[in-house]
Coordinates of C-alpha atoms in Angstrom, one line a residue:
X4 CA 0.1 -0.1 -0.1
X5 CA 2.8 2.5 0.8
X6 CA 4.9 1.5 -2.2
X7 CA 1.7 2.3 -4.6
X8 CA 1.0 5.4 -2.7
X9 CA 4.6 6.7 -3.1
X10 CA 5.5 5.2 -6.4
X11 CA 3.2 7.1 -8.6
X12 CA 4.1 10.6 -7.4
X13 CA 7.9 9.6 -7.1
X14 CA 7.8 8.7 -10.9
X15 CA 6.3 12.2 -11.6
X16 CA 9.4 13.9 -10.1
X17 CA 11.8 11.6 -11.9
X18 CA 9.9 11.7 -15.2
X19 CA 9.7 8.1 -15.0
X20 CA 7.0 5.3 -14.9
X21 CA 7.5 3.4 -11.6
X22 CA 6.1 -0.2 -11.6
X23 CA 5.5 -1.8 -8.4
X24 CA 6.4 -5.5 -8.6
X25 CA 5.3 -7.5 -5.8
X26 CA 7.5 -10.2 -4.9
X27 CA 6.3 -12.3 -1.6
X28 CA 8.1 -15.2 -0.2
X29 CA 10.3 -16.0 2.7
X30 CA 9.3 -13.2 4.7
X31 CA 10.3 -10.7 1.9
X32 CA 13.7 -12.2 1.3
X33 CA 12.8 -13.4 -2.1
X34 CA 12.3 -10.0 -3.5
X35 CA 15.1 -8.6 -1.6
X36 CA 17.5 -11.2 -3.2
X37 CA 16.2 -10.5 -6.8
X38 CA 17.0 -6.6 -6.2
X39 CA 20.5 -7.4 -4.8
X40 CA 21.5 -9.5 -8.1
X41 CA 19.8 -6.7 -10.3
X42 CA 21.9 -4.4 -12.4
X43 CA 23.1 -1.5 -10.3
X44 CA 21.7 1.2 -12.7
X45 CA 18.9 2.9 -10.6
X46 CA 16.1 1.2 -12.6
X47 CA 15.6 -1.7 -10.2
X48 CA 14.9 -0.4 -6.4
X49 CA 13.8 -2.2 -3.4
X50 CA 10.9 -0.9 -1.1
X51 CA 11.0 -2.9 1.8
X52 CA 10.3 -3.0 5.6
X53 CA 12.9 -4.3 8.3
X54 CA 12.2 -7.8 8.1
X55 CA 14.1 -8.9 5.1
X56 CA 17.0 -6.4 6.0
X57 CA 17.5 -7.0 9.6
X58 CA 15.2 -9.6 11.3
X59 CA 15.6 -12.5 8.8
X60 CA 19.5 -12.3 9.2
X61 CA 19.0 -14.0 12.6
X62 CA 16.2 -16.4 11.8
X63 CA 17.7 -19.7 11.0
X64 CA 14.9 -21.4 9.1
X65 CA 15.3 -18.4 6.5
X66 CA 18.3 -19.0 4.2
X67 CA 19.3 -15.6 2.7
X68 CA 20.8 -15.5 -0.7
X69 CA 22.2 -11.9 0.0
X70 CA 24.0 -10.0 2.6
X71 CA 21.9 -6.9 3.5
X72 CA 24.9 -4.8 4.3
X73 CA 27.1 -5.7 1.3
X74 CA 24.8 -6.5 -1.5
X75 CA 22.3 -3.5 -1.2
X76 CA 22.8 0.3 -1.1
X77 CA 20.8 2.4 1.3
X78 CA 18.9 5.3 -0.1
X79 CA 16.7 6.5 2.8
X80 CA 14.2 5.5 5.5
X81 CA 10.7 6.3 4.4
X82 CA 8.9 5.9 7.6
X83 CA 8.9 4.4 11.2
X84 CA 5.6 2.5 12.2
X85 CA 5.3 1.7 16.0
X86 CA 3.3 -1.4 17.1
X87 CA 0.0 -0.4 18.9
X88 CA -1.1 -2.5 21.9
X89 CA -4.7 -2.8 21.3
X90 CA -7.6 -4.5 23.2
X91 CA -11.4 -5.0 22.6
X92 CA -13.3 -1.7 23.8
X93 CA -15.2 -3.9 26.4
X94 CA -11.9 -5.2 28.1
X95 CA -11.2 -4.1 31.7
X96 CA -7.6 -3.3 30.8
X97 CA -7.5 0.5 30.0
X98 CA -3.8 1.0 30.5
X99 CA -0.5 -0.7 30.3
X100 CA -0.4 -0.8 34.1
X101 CA -3.7 -2.7 34.0
X102 CA -2.2 -4.9 31.3
X103 CA 0.9 -5.9 33.4
X104 CA -1.3 -6.5 36.6
X105 CA -3.7 -8.7 34.8
X106 CA -0.8 -10.7 33.4
X107 CA 0.8 -11.1 36.6
X108 CA -2.3 -12.2 38.3
X109 CA -2.7 -15.1 35.9
X110 CA 0.6 -15.9 34.3
X111 CA 0.4 -17.4 30.7
X112 CA -3.5 -16.6 30.5
X113 CA -3.6 -13.3 28.9
X114 CA -3.3 -13.7 25.4
X115 CA -2.0 -11.4 22.3
X116 CA -2.0 -12.0 18.8
X117 CA 0.4 -11.0 16.1
X118 CA 0.7 -11.4 12.4
X119 CA 2.9 -14.5 12.6
X120 CA 5.8 -16.1 14.6
X121 CA 9.1 -13.8 13.9
X122 CA 6.9 -10.9 12.9
X123 CA 7.8 -7.6 14.1
X124 CA 4.7 -7.4 16.2
X125 CA 5.5 -11.0 17.7
X126 CA 9.1 -9.8 18.6
X127 CA 7.7 -6.5 20.1
X128 CA 5.4 -8.5 22.3
X129 CA 8.3 -10.9 23.4
X130 CA 10.5 -7.9 24.2
X131 CA 7.8 -6.3 26.2
X132 CA 7.4 -9.5 28.2
X133 CA 11.2 -9.4 29.0
X134 CA 10.9 -6.0 29.9
X135 CA 8.1 -6.4 32.4
X136 CA 8.7 -9.9 33.5
X137 CA 5.0 -10.8 32.7
X138 CA 4.1 -14.1 31.0
X139 CA 1.7 -13.6 28.2
X140 CA 0.6 -16.3 25.5
X141 CA 1.5 -15.6 22.1
X142 CA -1.1 -16.5 19.4
X143 CA 0.3 -16.1 15.7
X144 CA -2.2 -15.5 12.9
X145 CA -1.6 -15.2 9.2
X146 CA -1.7 -11.7 8.9
X147 CA -3.1 -8.7 10.7
X148 CA -6.5 -9.0 9.2
X149 CA -6.9 -12.3 11.0
X150 CA -5.4 -10.9 14.3
X151 CA -7.8 -8.3 14.1
X152 CA -11.0 -10.5 13.8
X153 CA -9.5 -12.6 16.6
X154 CA -9.5 -9.7 18.9
X155 CA -13.0 -8.5 17.8
X156 CA -14.4 -12.0 18.3
X157 CA -12.4 -12.1 21.6
X158 CA -10.5 -15.2 20.8
X159 CA -7.5 -13.2 22.1
X160 CA -7.3 -10.5 24.9
X161 CA -5.0 -8.2 23.0
X162 CA -3.4 -7.7 19.6
X163 CA -0.1 -6.0 18.4
X164 CA -0.5 -4.3 15.1
X165 CA 0.6 -1.3 13.0
X166 CA -1.6 2.0 13.2
X167 CA -3.2 1.6 9.8
X168 CA -4.4 -1.8 10.8
X169 CA -6.3 -0.8 14.2
X170 CA -7.4 2.9 13.4
X171 CA -10.5 2.3 11.6
X172 CA -11.5 0.1 14.7
X173 CA -10.3 2.5 17.4
X174 CA -12.0 5.4 15.8
X175 CA -15.3 3.6 15.6
X176 CA -15.2 2.6 19.3
X177 CA -14.7 -1.3 18.6
X178 CA -11.2 -1.4 20.0
X179 CA -9.0 0.5 22.4
X180 CA -5.4 1.6 21.9
X181 CA -3.2 1.2 25.2
X182 CA -0.1 2.3 24.0
X183 CA 2.5 2.5 21.0
X184 CA 5.9 0.8 21.2
X185 CA 7.8 3.9 19.6
X186 CA 9.7 6.4 21.7
X187 CA 7.5 9.1 20.4
X188 CA 3.6 9.3 20.4
X189 CA 2.2 8.4 16.6
X190 CA 0.6 11.7 15.1
X191 CA -2.4 9.4 14.4
X192 CA -2.9 8.3 17.9
X193 CA -1.8 11.5 19.8
X194 CA -3.7 10.8 23.1
X195 CA -2.2 7.3 23.2
X196 CA 0.9 7.1 25.3
X197 CA 4.1 5.4 24.6
X198 CA 5.3 2.2 26.6
X199 CA 8.0 4.3 28.1
X200 CA 5.4 6.9 29.2
X201 CA 3.7 4.0 30.7
X202 CA 6.5 3.2 33.1
X203 CA 8.7 0.9 30.9
X204 CA 11.6 3.1 30.5
X205 CA 13.7 3.3 27.1
X206 CA 11.3 1.0 25.5
X207 CA 11.6 2.0 21.9
X208 CA 10.9 -0.7 18.9
X209 CA 9.3 0.1 15.6
X210 CA 9.0 -1.3 12.2
X211 CA 10.5 0.9 9.3
X212 CA 10.3 1.1 5.8
X213 CA 13.1 2.1 3.4
X214 CA 14.2 2.4 -0.1
X215 CA 17.3 0.6 -1.3
X216 CA 19.2 -0.1 -4.6
X217 CA 21.7 -2.9 -5.6
X218 CA 25.1 -2.5 -4.4
X219 CA 27.3 -0.7 -6.8
X220 CA 24.8 1.9 -8.0
X221 CA 26.6 5.2 -8.4
X222 CA 26.1 7.8 -5.9
X223 CA 24.7 10.5 -8.4
X224 CA 21.7 7.9 -9.0
X225 CA 21.3 7.2 -5.4
X226 CA 21.2 11.1 -4.7
X227 CA 18.6 11.6 -7.6
X228 CA 16.4 9.0 -6.3
X229 CA 16.6 10.0 -2.8
X230 CA 15.8 13.8 -3.8
X231 CA 12.5 12.4 -5.7
X232 CA 11.8 10.3 -2.7
X233 CA 12.1 13.1 -0.1
X234 CA 10.0 15.5 -2.3
X235 CA 7.3 12.7 -2.6
X236 CA 6.9 11.7 1.1
X237 CA 7.3 15.3 2.7
X238 CA 4.6 17.1 0.4
X239 CA 1.0 16.7 -0.1
X240 CA -0.8 14.7 -0.9
X241 CA 1.4 11.9 0.0
X242 CA 2.6 13.4 3.4
X243 CA -0.9 13.9 4.4
X244 CA -2.0 10.4 3.8
X245 CA 1.4 9.1 5.4
X246 CA 0.6 11.3 8.6
X247 CA -3.2 9.9 8.9
X248 CA -2.2 6.1 8.5
X249 CA 0.3 6.6 11.3
X250 CA 3.3 6.5 9.1
X251 CA 4.9 10.1 9.2
X252 CA 7.7 10.6 6.8
X253 CA 11.1 10.0 8.6
X254 CA 13.6 10.5 5.6
X255 CA 17.4 9.8 6.4
X256 CA 20.6 10.1 4.3
X257 CA 22.1 6.7 3.0
X258 CA 24.5 6.9 5.9
X259 CA 22.0 7.1 8.4
X260 CA 20.1 4.2 7.2
X261 CA 23.3 2.1 7.0
X262 CA 23.9 2.9 10.5
X263 CA 20.3 1.9 11.3
X264 CA 20.6 -1.4 9.8
X265 CA 24.0 -2.1 11.6
X266 CA 22.4 -1.4 15.0
X267 CA 19.0 -3.1 14.1
X268 CA 20.7 -6.3 13.3
X269 CA 22.0 -6.5 16.9
X270 CA 18.7 -5.4 18.4
X271 CA 16.4 -7.9 16.5
X272 CA 19.0 -10.7 16.9
X273 CA 18.1 -10.2 20.7
X274 CA 14.3 -10.0 20.0
X275 CA 14.6 -13.2 17.7
X276 CA 16.5 -15.2 20.5
X277 CA 14.2 -14.0 23.3
X278 CA 11.2 -14.8 21.2
X279 CA 12.3 -18.4 20.5
X280 CA 11.3 -17.8 17.0
X281 CA 14.2 -20.1 15.9
X282 CA 13.1 -23.3 17.9

């Protein structure tokens, strides 16, 4: 959805037609590998989340055909998206403190859903458990849509999901957002506190989306593409839509993205280990 939103307008800035070629498989690693092997001429780019770039490095069941730090050239972060700790509107849990107290009163009974084992939302849930010492049951679903249905039918007590997935339901009053996992509040949920504000200091985990190219792409081409990307995501109408979806633009330099990748490979390796996703 984000790629299509951005691609058309970005193509106008570049004077080129941007074709979105969706390549699912191996948690995004299939399309990432194809890009890594493409000609470094600026005509094949990778729009991706952090999963194929930093998380999958530590997931033993996924065999990567590329090295994300050597085979891809960073262009820019596009946006960072937190997980939203979300409960049913009928739930007695109204705050993170309530959530912790409820989980501690009945270890392993309170359940939370995610979009699958090893997903960002699953790993954030496990990092929350480690930070608070609570025991919650993880229920993996095949995607955010099924997780939402599980929460609305009260099959699970809570889900972790990105703002675009839960916003229609929080606005309608069906669901309640408890907190966001990022260091800063989401502009789409200004009245929803962060986990840190709720008493778990320095908790800051978010998914991010970025644009990359095959390694060896000349710097002038990288700079031209980055300039078009930044014009696209920081001006209306695209910037307005991103903010409304809880995915505010957060562009970076290529060097800043490279640094983020290096640090997040370590951060998410710890999360994968804690989660048991490799077992």
